[in-house]
Amino acid sequence: MSDLNALYTPLEKIPQVHEGLKKAFRSGKTRPIAFRKTQLLKLCHLVQDNLQRFKDALLADLGRPANETDFLELNGVLIEVKKAYDNVEKWASTEKPPFSLFWFSMSPHIRKEPKGVVLLISPFNYPVYLLLCPLAAAIAAGNAVLLKPSELCTTVAALLTELLPKYLDTEVYEIVNGGVEETTKILELPFNHILYTGNGNVGRIVATAAAKHLTPVTLELGGKSPCVIDPDCDVKVAAKRIMWGRLVNSGQLCISPDYVLVPKDFQDTFVEALKQAYEELHPTDPLKSGMLSRIVNERHVLRLKRLLDNTKGTVVFGNKVELSEREIFGPILPVVPVKDVDAAIEFINERDNPLVLYVFTRNRDFKKKVLNNTLSGTASINEVIMGCQAEGLPFGGVGASGYGYTTGQAAFNTFTHMRSTVENPTWADSLLLHARYTPYKSAPLRRLTWMLRPSIPPLPKD
Ligand code: NAD
């Protein structure tokens, strides 16, 4: 691991960085589409030229297998950045609202304006994806960006700090490194948008600091994503997908399946399927096979160990904590028996809104019932994790799992102000609009009102 302390940005430099970004944004440099495209292409190359270094850095910080980093992190970054590169003209182009006979003379348009200087604060678990994807959206939207990587992934943060200035324009995109003290200092400054990804407690701190400047915020927060199991599901596939989803990055994934709600009389069958899935996914000791990431630090290992030590449930398998290796063997997947689907729905609705809701069933009515009676950031049927990267789907939480969207065009919109404009020719006063002027004359005003007022349908009879 790198010594990030050596990279920490001195506190007194932070306002200067912010001021520099503000000035550079005001110069208009980030606005031309050609500039945005060049920077996005350079960002693609930053990742592509350094794939191995990113894999090594993630191995150093999280013990993550290189294949997993390729598949679930770096591919995702390249897809998102390239998508922004391919679509920036379309996303940024001025739009016309649908034709309206009354308003067309005013030539109404929606301009897509960059918000200004935006702040991205990212967590340790997918430290490249969760920083560079929003960066791509913010660049595409024409903003200047201050990036704050997680201090827990020191090697990744050091690598990004080295590479960013080599590829991107340092006047408008800059990294500030540090921990709580530095981030607190950053949050004293007025930004035009803040995207924070991480835990809900810090999310509240960020939103409170932002409120002082009326800064709009997007929060991507914790998961608590349940799996609802219908006994009429493909149990083998369900168990395999859930177990895989729980073990990826050692469970340090916001969209990990967090717990399973299963009907009581199906519990034993399902737990047995989970055990078999585990053995299939890890035929040899994952401590030695290098197929399982490590938990990011000792504090988090102890937190997980406490969960296991204090559980009122039965530990079915696993429960091997290797503290010296900073490791917990088999991240935790609580299986909660419930009476039926209604009890599962009640269980979910009594708690915070999940980031993702997973449903495993072959039955259309079962699926509909769960979706129609719950609310979550996103939902996947018979799938875990993968669906959240599906092309064209906005990703974001709701309630305690956050607010706002961070992928594709939805992410571009997050960092964009929709500025409505009209342009009324002087001759328009000779039509209906002259009626607005005082002294009012009732006949033209009646005509104007008649044109503007919507007709309301009558209430249906009981
Ligand atoms: P973390 O400890 O790396 O912290 C995240 C960021 O917050 C860091 O940059 C850190 O410097 C900053 N920070 C920490 N304490 C702070 C404080 N007191 N004031 C200001 N800034 C502070 O990561 P974490 O928060 O443990 O992240 C893991 C959490 O993030 C999990 O709950 C996970 O579910 C969630 N997450 C959500 C998403 C999503 O898209 N919804 C994605 C990834 C992770």
Short mmCIF file of C-alpha atoms and ligand atoms in Angstrom, two decimals:
data_model
loop_
_atom_site.label_atom_id
_atom_site.label_comp_id
_atom_site.label_asym_id
_atom_site.label_seq_id
_atom_site.Cartn_x
_atom_site.Cartn_y
_atom_site.Cartn_z
CA MET A 1 0.00 0.00 0.00
CA SER A 2 1.14 3.53 -0.67
CA ASP A 3 1.67 6.07 2.04
CA LEU A 4 -1.24 8.33 1.28
CA ASN A 5 -0.33 10.62 4.15
CA ALA A 6 2.51 11.82 1.96
CA LEU A 7 -0.09 12.68 -0.68
CA TYR A 8 -2.57 14.41 1.62
CA THR A 9 -3.36 17.85 0.31
CA PRO A 10 -2.30 20.55 2.81
CA LEU A 11 -5.41 22.10 4.34
CA GLU A 12 -4.45 25.62 3.33
CA LYS A 13 -4.17 24.54 -0.32
CA ILE A 14 -7.77 23.31 -0.53
CA PRO A 15 -9.46 26.74 -0.92
CA GLN A 16 -6.83 27.63 -3.54
CA VAL A 17 -7.67 24.51 -5.56
CA HIS A 18 -11.35 25.42 -5.38
CA GLU A 19 -10.66 29.01 -6.40
CA GLY A 20 -8.55 27.83 -9.34
CA LEU A 21 -11.32 25.53 -10.55
CA LYS A 22 -13.89 28.32 -10.23
CA LYS A 23 -11.74 30.68 -12.27
CA ALA A 24 -11.02 28.08 -14.94
CA PHE A 25 -14.71 27.23 -15.22
CA ARG A 26 -15.63 30.89 -15.61
CA SER A 27 -13.09 31.20 -18.43
CA GLY A 28 -15.50 29.03 -20.45
CA LYS A 29 -12.86 26.40 -21.15
CA THR A 30 -15.03 23.39 -20.25
CA ARG A 31 -18.00 24.39 -22.38
CA PRO A 32 -17.08 23.53 -25.99
CA ILE A 33 -18.21 20.02 -26.91
CA ALA A 34 -14.86 19.44 -28.63
CA PHE A 35 -13.05 20.07 -25.34
CA ARG A 36 -15.36 17.72 -23.43
CA LYS A 37 -14.89 15.00 -26.05
CA THR A 38 -11.10 15.27 -25.97
CA GLN A 39 -11.08 15.03 -22.18
CA LEU A 40 -13.43 12.02 -22.25
CA LEU A 41 -11.27 10.27 -24.81
CA LYS A 42 -8.20 10.98 -22.69
CA LEU A 43 -10.02 9.53 -19.70
CA CYS A 44 -10.69 6.34 -21.72
CA HIS A 45 -6.98 6.14 -22.48
CA LEU A 46 -6.04 6.84 -18.87
CA VAL A 47 -7.85 3.63 -17.93
CA GLN A 48 -6.96 1.57 -20.99
CA ASP A 49 -3.22 2.36 -20.90
CA ASN A 50 -3.03 1.47 -17.22
CA LEU A 51 -5.29 -1.55 -16.81
CA GLN A 52 -2.56 -3.62 -15.20
CA ARG A 53 -1.57 -0.86 -12.78
CA PHE A 54 -5.20 -0.48 -11.68
CA LYS A 55 -5.50 -4.24 -11.19
CA ASP A 56 -2.29 -4.26 -9.16
CA ALA A 57 -3.48 -1.32 -7.09
CA LEU A 58 -6.79 -3.00 -6.31
CA LEU A 59 -4.97 -6.20 -5.43
CA ALA A 60 -2.78 -4.21 -3.04
CA ASP A 61 -5.67 -2.32 -1.41
CA LEU A 62 -8.44 -4.93 -1.41
CA GLY A 63 -6.73 -8.21 -2.29
CA ARG A 64 -9.15 -8.31 -5.20
CA PRO A 65 -8.58 -10.96 -7.92
CA ALA A 66 -7.45 -9.26 -11.15
CA ASN A 67 -10.17 -10.95 -13.23
CA GLU A 68 -12.86 -9.63 -10.93
CA THR A 69 -11.41 -6.12 -11.17
CA ASP A 70 -11.44 -6.36 -14.95
CA PHE A 71 -14.96 -7.68 -15.12
CA LEU A 72 -16.75 -5.67 -12.45
CA GLU A 73 -14.77 -2.44 -12.22
CA LEU A 74 -12.56 -1.53 -15.17
CA ASN A 75 -14.94 -2.74 -17.91
CA GLY A 76 -17.69 -0.74 -16.24
CA VAL A 77 -15.53 2.41 -16.21
CA LEU A 78 -14.60 2.06 -19.88
CA ILE A 79 -18.25 1.44 -20.82
CA GLU A 80 -19.48 4.52 -18.95
CA VAL A 81 -16.73 6.86 -20.15
CA LYS A 82 -17.08 5.69 -23.77
CA LYS A 83 -20.86 6.09 -23.51
CA ALA A 84 -20.40 9.69 -22.39
CA TYR A 85 -17.89 10.25 -25.22
CA ASP A 86 -20.30 8.82 -27.82
CA ASN A 87 -23.36 10.68 -26.59
CA VAL A 88 -22.11 14.03 -25.34
CA GLU A 89 -23.34 15.98 -28.41
CA LYS A 90 -26.79 14.45 -28.16
CA TRP A 91 -27.10 14.82 -24.39
CA ALA A 92 -25.82 18.41 -24.43
CA SER A 93 -27.90 19.61 -27.34
CA THR A 94 -30.59 22.19 -26.75
CA GLU A 95 -34.07 20.65 -26.72
CA LYS A 96 -37.47 21.89 -27.82
CA PRO A 97 -40.54 21.07 -25.76
CA PRO A 98 -43.53 19.51 -27.59
CA PHE A 99 -45.33 21.90 -29.96
CA SER A 100 -47.94 24.13 -28.37
CA LEU A 101 -50.07 26.45 -30.48
CA PHE A 102 -50.14 29.06 -27.73
CA TRP A 103 -46.40 29.08 -26.93
CA PHE A 104 -44.68 28.30 -30.24
CA SER A 105 -44.19 31.96 -31.17
CA MET A 106 -42.00 32.32 -28.07
CA SER A 107 -39.64 29.67 -29.37
CA PRO A 108 -39.31 27.78 -26.08
CA HIS A 109 -36.06 25.82 -25.65
CA ILE A 110 -34.19 23.96 -22.94
CA ARG A 111 -30.47 24.70 -22.80
CA LYS A 112 -28.23 22.17 -21.06
CA GLU A 113 -25.95 24.29 -18.91
CA PRO A 114 -23.01 22.99 -16.89
CA LYS A 115 -23.62 23.67 -13.19
CA GLY A 116 -20.08 24.91 -12.48
CA VAL A 117 -17.58 23.37 -10.05
CA VAL A 118 -18.74 19.97 -8.85
CA LEU A 119 -17.37 17.85 -6.03
CA LEU A 120 -17.13 14.06 -6.18
CA ILE A 121 -16.47 12.17 -2.93
CA SER A 122 -16.01 8.44 -3.39
CA PRO A 123 -15.68 5.35 -1.16
CA PHE A 124 -13.16 2.54 -0.97
CA ASN A 125 -15.13 -0.41 -2.31
CA TYR A 126 -15.06 0.38 -6.07
CA PRO A 127 -12.62 3.28 -5.90
CA VAL A 128 -12.00 3.59 -9.64
CA TYR A 129 -15.53 3.04 -10.94
CA LEU A 130 -17.18 5.25 -8.33
CA LEU A 131 -14.85 8.15 -9.03
CA LEU A 132 -14.23 7.98 -12.78
CA CYS A 133 -17.79 7.25 -13.93
CA PRO A 134 -19.24 10.34 -12.25
CA LEU A 135 -16.18 12.25 -13.48
CA ALA A 136 -17.08 11.27 -17.06
CA ALA A 137 -20.65 12.48 -16.57
CA ALA A 138 -19.45 15.76 -15.02
CA ILE A 139 -16.97 16.34 -17.86
CA ALA A 140 -19.65 15.55 -20.47
CA ALA A 141 -21.92 18.08 -18.78
CA GLY A 142 -19.15 20.72 -19.08
CA ASN A 143 -18.21 21.20 -15.43
CA ALA A 144 -14.95 21.70 -13.58
CA VAL A 145 -14.43 18.91 -11.05
CA LEU A 146 -12.78 18.45 -7.68
CA LEU A 147 -12.25 14.75 -6.95
CA LYS A 148 -11.84 13.32 -3.46
CA PRO A 149 -10.88 9.61 -3.57
CA SER A 150 -11.26 7.37 -0.53
CA GLU A 151 -8.26 7.47 1.76
CA LEU A 152 -8.80 3.79 2.58
CA CYS A 153 -7.59 2.65 -0.86
CA THR A 154 -4.22 4.32 -0.70
CA THR A 155 -2.62 2.66 -3.72
CA VAL A 156 -5.56 3.49 -5.98
CA ALA A 157 -5.68 7.08 -4.71
CA ALA A 158 -1.93 7.48 -5.32
CA LEU A 159 -2.27 6.02 -8.82
CA LEU A 160 -5.16 8.33 -9.72
CA THR A 161 -3.21 11.29 -8.34
CA GLU A 162 -0.28 10.38 -10.57
CA LEU A 163 -2.31 9.65 -13.72
CA LEU A 164 -4.97 12.34 -13.76
CA PRO A 165 -2.59 15.24 -14.51
CA LYS A 166 -0.85 13.17 -17.17
CA TYR A 167 -4.05 12.74 -19.16
CA LEU A 168 -6.55 15.42 -18.19
CA ASP A 169 -6.56 19.21 -18.04
CA THR A 170 -5.37 20.05 -14.53
CA GLU A 171 -6.86 23.53 -14.61
CA VAL A 172 -10.36 22.08 -14.54
CA TYR A 173 -10.08 18.60 -13.01
CA GLU A 174 -8.15 18.25 -9.79
CA ILE A 175 -7.74 15.67 -7.03
CA VAL A 176 -7.62 16.55 -3.34
CA ASN A 177 -6.43 13.72 -1.09
CA GLY A 178 -7.09 13.28 2.57
CA GLY A 179 -9.33 11.93 5.30
CA VAL A 180 -12.02 13.43 7.49
CA GLU A 181 -10.14 16.67 8.21
CA GLU A 182 -9.47 17.43 4.55
CA THR A 183 -12.99 16.45 3.47
CA THR A 184 -14.47 18.65 6.18
CA LYS A 185 -12.40 21.55 4.86
CA ILE A 186 -13.57 20.83 1.29
CA LEU A 187 -17.18 20.78 2.44
CA GLU A 188 -16.87 24.32 3.86
CA LEU A 189 -16.55 25.59 0.28
CA PRO A 190 -19.44 26.46 -2.03
CA PHE A 191 -19.82 23.95 -4.85
CA ASN A 192 -22.44 23.88 -7.59
CA HIS A 193 -23.18 20.20 -7.07
CA ILE A 194 -21.89 17.48 -4.75
CA LEU A 195 -22.04 13.76 -5.43
CA TYR A 196 -21.24 11.69 -2.36
CA THR A 197 -21.03 7.89 -2.48
CA GLY A 198 -20.59 6.12 0.83
CA ASN A 199 -22.34 5.44 4.11
CA GLY A 200 -25.48 7.19 5.31
CA ASN A 201 -23.94 8.80 8.41
CA VAL A 202 -21.39 10.71 6.36
CA GLY A 203 -24.11 11.29 3.74
CA ARG A 204 -25.98 13.31 6.37
CA ILE A 205 -22.82 15.31 7.17
CA VAL A 206 -22.34 16.07 3.47
CA ALA A 207 -25.98 17.09 2.95
CA THR A 208 -25.87 19.33 6.04
CA ALA A 209 -22.67 21.06 4.89
CA ALA A 210 -24.12 21.49 1.38
CA ALA A 211 -27.33 23.01 2.75
CA LYS A 212 -25.34 25.99 4.09
CA HIS A 213 -24.57 26.97 0.50
CA LEU A 214 -27.85 25.67 -0.97
CA THR A 215 -25.71 23.25 -2.97
CA PRO A 216 -27.67 20.47 -4.67
CA VAL A 217 -26.53 17.01 -3.60
CA THR A 218 -26.70 13.49 -4.96
CA LEU A 219 -26.26 10.77 -2.36
CA GLU A 220 -25.45 7.18 -3.26
CA LEU A 221 -25.72 5.36 0.04
CA GLY A 222 -25.79 1.94 1.62
CA GLY A 223 -27.57 -1.14 0.38
CA LYS A 224 -29.60 -3.33 2.78
CA SER A 225 -30.76 -5.10 -0.34
CA PRO A 226 -33.02 -8.09 0.37
CA CYS A 227 -33.67 -11.19 -1.73
CA VAL A 228 -37.26 -12.39 -1.68
CA ILE A 229 -37.45 -16.10 -2.43
CA ASP A 230 -40.47 -17.80 -3.93
CA PRO A 231 -40.29 -21.59 -3.42
CA ASP A 232 -41.37 -21.71 -7.05
CA CYS A 233 -38.02 -20.42 -8.29
CA ASP A 234 -35.08 -22.15 -9.92
CA VAL A 235 -33.48 -22.78 -6.56
CA LYS A 236 -30.09 -23.87 -7.87
CA VAL A 237 -29.64 -20.79 -10.06
CA ALA A 238 -31.07 -18.48 -7.38
CA ALA A 239 -28.67 -19.81 -4.74
CA LYS A 240 -25.69 -19.62 -7.10
CA ARG A 241 -26.40 -16.04 -8.17
CA ILE A 242 -27.05 -14.87 -4.62
CA MET A 243 -23.94 -16.57 -3.23
CA TRP A 244 -21.80 -15.16 -6.05
CA GLY A 245 -23.28 -11.69 -5.47
CA ARG A 246 -22.55 -11.92 -1.76
CA LEU A 247 -18.94 -13.01 -2.24
CA VAL A 248 -17.93 -10.58 -4.98
CA ASN A 249 -15.44 -8.08 -3.52
CA SER A 250 -16.00 -9.98 -0.25
CA GLY A 251 -19.44 -8.47 0.07
CA GLN A 252 -18.07 -4.90 -0.10
CA LEU A 253 -20.48 -3.88 -2.81
CA CYS A 254 -23.38 -1.50 -2.32
CA ILE A 255 -25.64 -3.71 -4.45
CA SER A 256 -24.66 -6.98 -2.75
CA PRO A 257 -27.62 -9.15 -1.80
CA ASP A 258 -27.62 -8.35 1.95
CA TYR A 259 -30.10 -10.86 3.31
CA VAL A 260 -32.55 -13.50 2.16
CA LEU A 261 -36.23 -13.70 3.05
CA VAL A 262 -37.40 -17.26 2.55
CA PRO A 263 -40.63 -19.07 3.55
CA LYS A 264 -40.03 -21.15 6.73
CA ASP A 265 -40.85 -24.48 5.12
CA PHE A 266 -38.45 -23.79 2.25
CA GLN A 267 -35.58 -22.56 4.40
CA ASP A 268 -33.69 -25.85 4.75
CA THR A 269 -33.87 -26.56 1.02
CA PHE A 270 -32.63 -23.05 0.25
CA VAL A 271 -29.78 -23.10 2.78
CA GLU A 272 -28.65 -26.44 1.41
CA ALA A 273 -28.64 -24.94 -2.10
CA LEU A 274 -26.57 -22.00 -0.80
CA LYS A 275 -24.01 -24.41 0.67
CA GLN A 276 -23.75 -26.29 -2.61
CA ALA A 277 -23.43 -23.03 -4.52
CA TYR A 278 -20.59 -21.97 -2.22
CA GLU A 279 -18.75 -25.23 -2.80
CA GLU A 280 -19.20 -24.88 -6.55
CA LEU A 281 -17.96 -21.28 -6.54
CA HIS A 282 -15.02 -22.02 -4.25
CA PRO A 283 -13.93 -25.62 -4.78
CA THR A 284 -10.62 -24.82 -3.09
CA ASP A 285 -9.85 -22.73 -0.02
CA PRO A 286 -10.40 -19.13 -1.16
CA LEU A 287 -7.79 -17.99 1.36
CA LYS A 288 -5.24 -19.75 -0.80
CA SER A 289 -6.84 -19.61 -4.27
CA GLY A 290 -6.74 -15.81 -4.42
CA MET A 291 -10.39 -15.84 -5.55
CA LEU A 292 -11.72 -13.72 -2.71
CA SER A 293 -11.02 -10.06 -1.95
CA ARG A 294 -9.93 -8.92 1.51
CA ILE A 295 -11.89 -6.67 3.82
CA VAL A 296 -10.51 -3.16 3.45
CA ASN A 297 -9.17 -2.69 7.00
CA GLU A 298 -9.14 -4.06 10.53
CA ARG A 299 -11.93 -1.77 11.73
CA HIS A 300 -14.28 -3.27 9.16
CA VAL A 301 -13.16 -6.83 9.96
CA LEU A 302 -13.93 -6.24 13.64
CA ARG A 303 -17.32 -4.76 12.73
CA LEU A 304 -18.16 -7.91 10.76
CA LYS A 305 -16.80 -10.18 13.49
CA ARG A 306 -19.03 -8.42 16.02
CA LEU A 307 -22.03 -9.10 13.79
CA LEU A 308 -21.21 -12.79 13.76
CA ASP A 309 -20.40 -12.95 17.48
CA ASN A 310 -23.66 -11.26 18.42
CA THR A 311 -26.03 -13.02 16.06
CA LYS A 312 -29.10 -14.62 17.58
CA GLY A 313 -29.27 -16.91 14.54
CA THR A 314 -27.39 -20.12 13.79
CA VAL A 315 -24.20 -19.88 11.79
CA VAL A 316 -24.72 -22.56 9.15
CA PHE A 317 -21.25 -22.43 7.62
CA GLY A 318 -18.20 -20.18 7.41
CA ASN A 319 -17.55 -18.02 10.49
CA LYS A 320 -13.81 -18.14 10.07
CA VAL A 321 -12.25 -14.76 10.75
CA GLU A 322 -8.58 -14.27 10.00
CA LEU A 323 -7.84 -10.96 11.62
CA SER A 324 -4.10 -11.09 11.05
CA GLU A 325 -4.83 -11.46 7.30
CA ARG A 326 -7.38 -8.61 7.63
CA GLU A 327 -9.88 -11.07 6.39
CA ILE A 328 -13.25 -12.57 7.12
CA PHE A 329 -13.86 -15.86 5.49
CA GLY A 330 -17.19 -15.82 3.77
CA PRO A 331 -19.00 -12.52 4.05
CA ILE A 332 -22.24 -12.70 5.96
CA LEU A 333 -25.54 -13.67 4.37
CA PRO A 334 -28.35 -13.75 6.90
CA VAL A 335 -31.23 -16.04 5.93
CA VAL A 336 -34.44 -14.86 7.56
CA PRO A 337 -37.40 -17.27 7.64
CA VAL A 338 -40.80 -15.64 7.05
CA LYS A 339 -44.33 -17.04 6.88
CA ASP A 340 -45.05 -16.08 3.28
CA VAL A 341 -44.63 -13.35 0.66
CA ASP A 342 -46.89 -10.95 2.61
CA ALA A 343 -44.64 -11.29 5.65
CA ALA A 344 -41.59 -10.72 3.44
CA ILE A 345 -43.14 -7.52 2.07
CA GLU A 346 -43.97 -6.34 5.59
CA PHE A 347 -40.42 -7.09 6.73
CA ILE A 348 -39.03 -4.94 3.91
CA ASN A 349 -41.50 -2.10 4.41
CA GLU A 350 -40.75 -1.86 8.13
CA ARG A 351 -37.16 -0.97 7.26
CA ASP A 352 -35.31 1.68 5.23
CA ASN A 353 -35.84 1.57 1.47
CA PRO A 354 -33.31 -0.86 -0.03
CA LEU A 355 -30.91 0.19 -2.76
CA VAL A 356 -31.85 -2.91 -4.77
CA LEU A 357 -34.65 -5.39 -4.27
CA TYR A 358 -33.99 -8.90 -5.54
CA VAL A 359 -36.85 -11.27 -6.31
CA PHE A 360 -36.39 -14.92 -7.25
CA THR A 361 -39.47 -16.50 -8.78
CA ARG A 362 -40.91 -18.12 -11.89
CA ASN A 363 -44.32 -16.71 -11.09
CA ARG A 364 -45.43 -13.45 -12.67
CA ASP A 365 -47.99 -12.69 -9.94
CA PHE A 366 -45.39 -13.20 -7.20
CA LYS A 367 -43.04 -10.75 -8.93
CA LYS A 368 -45.82 -8.20 -9.45
CA LYS A 369 -46.96 -8.47 -5.85
CA VAL A 370 -43.48 -7.79 -4.45
CA LEU A 371 -42.77 -4.91 -6.85
CA ASN A 372 -46.20 -3.29 -6.45
CA ASN A 373 -46.05 -3.31 -2.66
CA THR A 374 -42.48 -2.17 -1.96
CA LEU A 375 -40.11 0.64 -2.96
CA SER A 376 -36.38 0.39 -3.64
CA GLY A 377 -33.75 2.24 -5.66
CA THR A 378 -33.77 -0.45 -8.33
CA ALA A 379 -35.04 -4.02 -8.61
CA SER A 380 -33.82 -7.21 -10.28
CA ILE A 381 -35.79 -10.36 -10.97
CA ASN A 382 -33.81 -13.61 -10.89
CA GLU A 383 -30.56 -11.67 -11.11
CA VAL A 384 -28.12 -9.94 -8.80
CA ILE A 385 -25.73 -7.02 -9.39
CA MET A 386 -25.48 -7.28 -13.20
CA GLY A 387 -28.79 -5.51 -13.91
CA CYS A 388 -27.53 -2.29 -12.34
CA GLN A 389 -25.17 -1.71 -15.25
CA ALA A 390 -27.78 -2.38 -17.94
CA GLU A 391 -27.61 0.17 -20.76
CA GLY A 392 -30.06 3.03 -20.47
CA LEU A 393 -31.20 2.37 -16.88
CA PRO A 394 -30.66 5.16 -14.37
CA PHE A 395 -29.06 3.96 -11.12
CA GLY A 396 -29.89 5.56 -7.80
CA GLY A 397 -31.31 5.00 -4.34
CA VAL A 398 -34.48 6.16 -2.64
CA GLY A 399 -35.08 7.15 0.98
CA ALA A 400 -32.19 5.96 3.15
CA SER A 401 -30.39 4.41 0.17
CA GLY A 402 -29.88 7.89 -1.27
CA TYR A 403 -31.23 10.18 -3.97
CA GLY A 404 -30.29 11.19 -7.51
CA TYR A 405 -28.88 9.15 -10.38
CA THR A 406 -25.33 8.32 -11.41
CA THR A 407 -25.22 6.41 -14.68
CA GLY A 408 -25.57 7.24 -18.36
CA GLN A 409 -27.67 10.19 -19.42
CA ALA A 410 -29.24 10.38 -15.96
CA ALA A 411 -25.75 11.10 -14.57
CA PHE A 412 -25.21 13.75 -17.25
CA ASN A 413 -28.50 15.35 -16.17
CA THR A 414 -27.37 15.26 -12.53
CA PHE A 415 -24.54 17.66 -13.38
CA THR A 416 -26.60 19.77 -15.78
CA HIS A 417 -28.93 22.67 -15.21
CA MET A 418 -31.96 22.61 -17.53
CA ARG A 419 -32.20 26.27 -18.40
CA SER A 420 -35.51 27.13 -20.03
CA THR A 421 -35.51 30.02 -22.46
CA VAL A 422 -38.13 31.86 -24.48
CA GLU A 423 -37.72 34.58 -27.07
CA ASN A 424 -40.82 36.54 -27.88
CA PRO A 425 -40.95 38.65 -31.05
CA THR A 426 -42.38 42.14 -30.63
CA TRP A 427 -45.16 41.41 -33.15
CA ALA A 428 -46.57 38.79 -30.75
CA ASP A 429 -48.27 41.61 -28.82
CA SER A 430 -50.53 42.16 -31.79
CA LEU A 431 -51.96 38.66 -31.21
CA LEU A 432 -53.47 37.57 -27.92
CA LEU A 433 -50.77 38.59 -25.47
CA HIS A 434 -51.57 42.32 -25.53
CA ALA A 435 -54.47 41.39 -23.22
CA ARG A 436 -52.06 41.08 -20.29
CA TYR A 437 -51.43 44.84 -20.14
CA THR A 438 -53.30 47.19 -17.89
CA PRO A 439 -55.75 48.79 -18.02
CA TYR A 440 -57.42 45.38 -18.44
CA LYS A 441 -60.13 44.96 -21.02
CA SER A 442 -62.45 42.10 -20.28
CA ALA A 443 -63.10 40.75 -23.79
CA PRO A 444 -59.45 40.16 -24.84
CA LEU A 445 -58.58 38.91 -21.33
CA ARG A 446 -61.48 36.42 -21.52
CA ARG A 447 -60.12 35.19 -24.87
CA LEU A 448 -56.63 34.85 -23.39
CA THR A 449 -57.97 32.96 -20.38
CA TRP A 450 -59.99 30.71 -22.65
CA MET A 451 -56.84 29.83 -24.61
CA LEU A 452 -54.74 29.18 -21.50
CA ARG A 453 -57.12 27.41 -19.13
CA PRO A 454 -57.10 23.60 -19.35
CA SER A 455 -60.41 21.78 -19.54
CA ILE A 456 -60.87 19.54 -16.51
CA PRO A 457 -62.81 16.29 -17.01
CA PRO A 458 -65.79 15.70 -14.68
CA LEU A 459 -65.30 13.38 -11.68
CA PRO A 460 -66.34 9.78 -12.41
CA LYS A 461 -69.73 8.79 -10.94
CA ASP A 462 -69.45 6.36 -7.95
P1 NAD B 1 -15.20 5.41 3.02
O1 NAD B 1 -14.86 5.12 4.43
O2 NAD B 1 -14.19 5.23 1.95
O3 NAD B 1 -15.78 6.90 2.99
C1 NAD B 1 -16.34 7.49 1.84
C2 NAD B 1 -15.85 8.91 1.68
O4 NAD B 1 -16.37 9.71 2.75
C3 NAD B 1 -14.34 9.01 1.72
O5 NAD B 1 -13.90 9.79 0.63
C4 NAD B 1 -14.07 9.66 3.06
O6 NAD B 1 -12.91 10.46 3.06
C5 NAD B 1 -15.31 10.49 3.30
N1 NAD B 1 -15.58 10.70 4.72
C6 NAD B 1 -15.48 9.79 5.71
N2 NAD B 1 -15.83 10.34 6.90
C7 NAD B 1 -16.15 11.62 6.64
C8 NAD B 1 -16.62 12.71 7.45
N3 NAD B 1 -16.80 12.58 8.77
N4 NAD B 1 -16.85 13.89 6.86
C9 NAD B 1 -16.67 14.03 5.52
N5 NAD B 1 -16.24 13.04 4.72
C10 NAD B 1 -15.97 11.86 5.26
O7 NAD B 1 -16.41 4.52 2.56
P2 NAD B 1 -17.75 4.11 3.30
O8 NAD B 1 -18.54 5.31 3.63
O9 NAD B 1 -17.51 3.09 4.36
O10 NAD B 1 -18.39 3.40 2.03
C11 NAD B 1 -19.06 2.22 2.07
C12 NAD B 1 -20.56 2.53 2.03
O11 NAD B 1 -20.87 3.12 0.78
C13 NAD B 1 -21.41 1.30 2.14
O12 NAD B 1 -22.47 1.58 3.00
C14 NAD B 1 -21.92 1.10 0.71
O13 NAD B 1 -23.16 0.45 0.68
C15 NAD B 1 -22.01 2.53 0.22
N6 NAD B 1 -21.90 2.58 -1.24
C16 NAD B 1 -22.99 3.01 -1.95
C17 NAD B 1 -22.94 3.02 -3.34
C18 NAD B 1 -24.11 3.45 -4.17
O14 NAD B 1 -23.95 3.62 -5.36
N7 NAD B 1 -25.27 3.66 -3.59
C19 NAD B 1 -21.77 2.61 -4.00
C20 NAD B 1 -20.69 2.20 -3.23
C21 NAD B 1 -20.77 2.19 -1.85
#
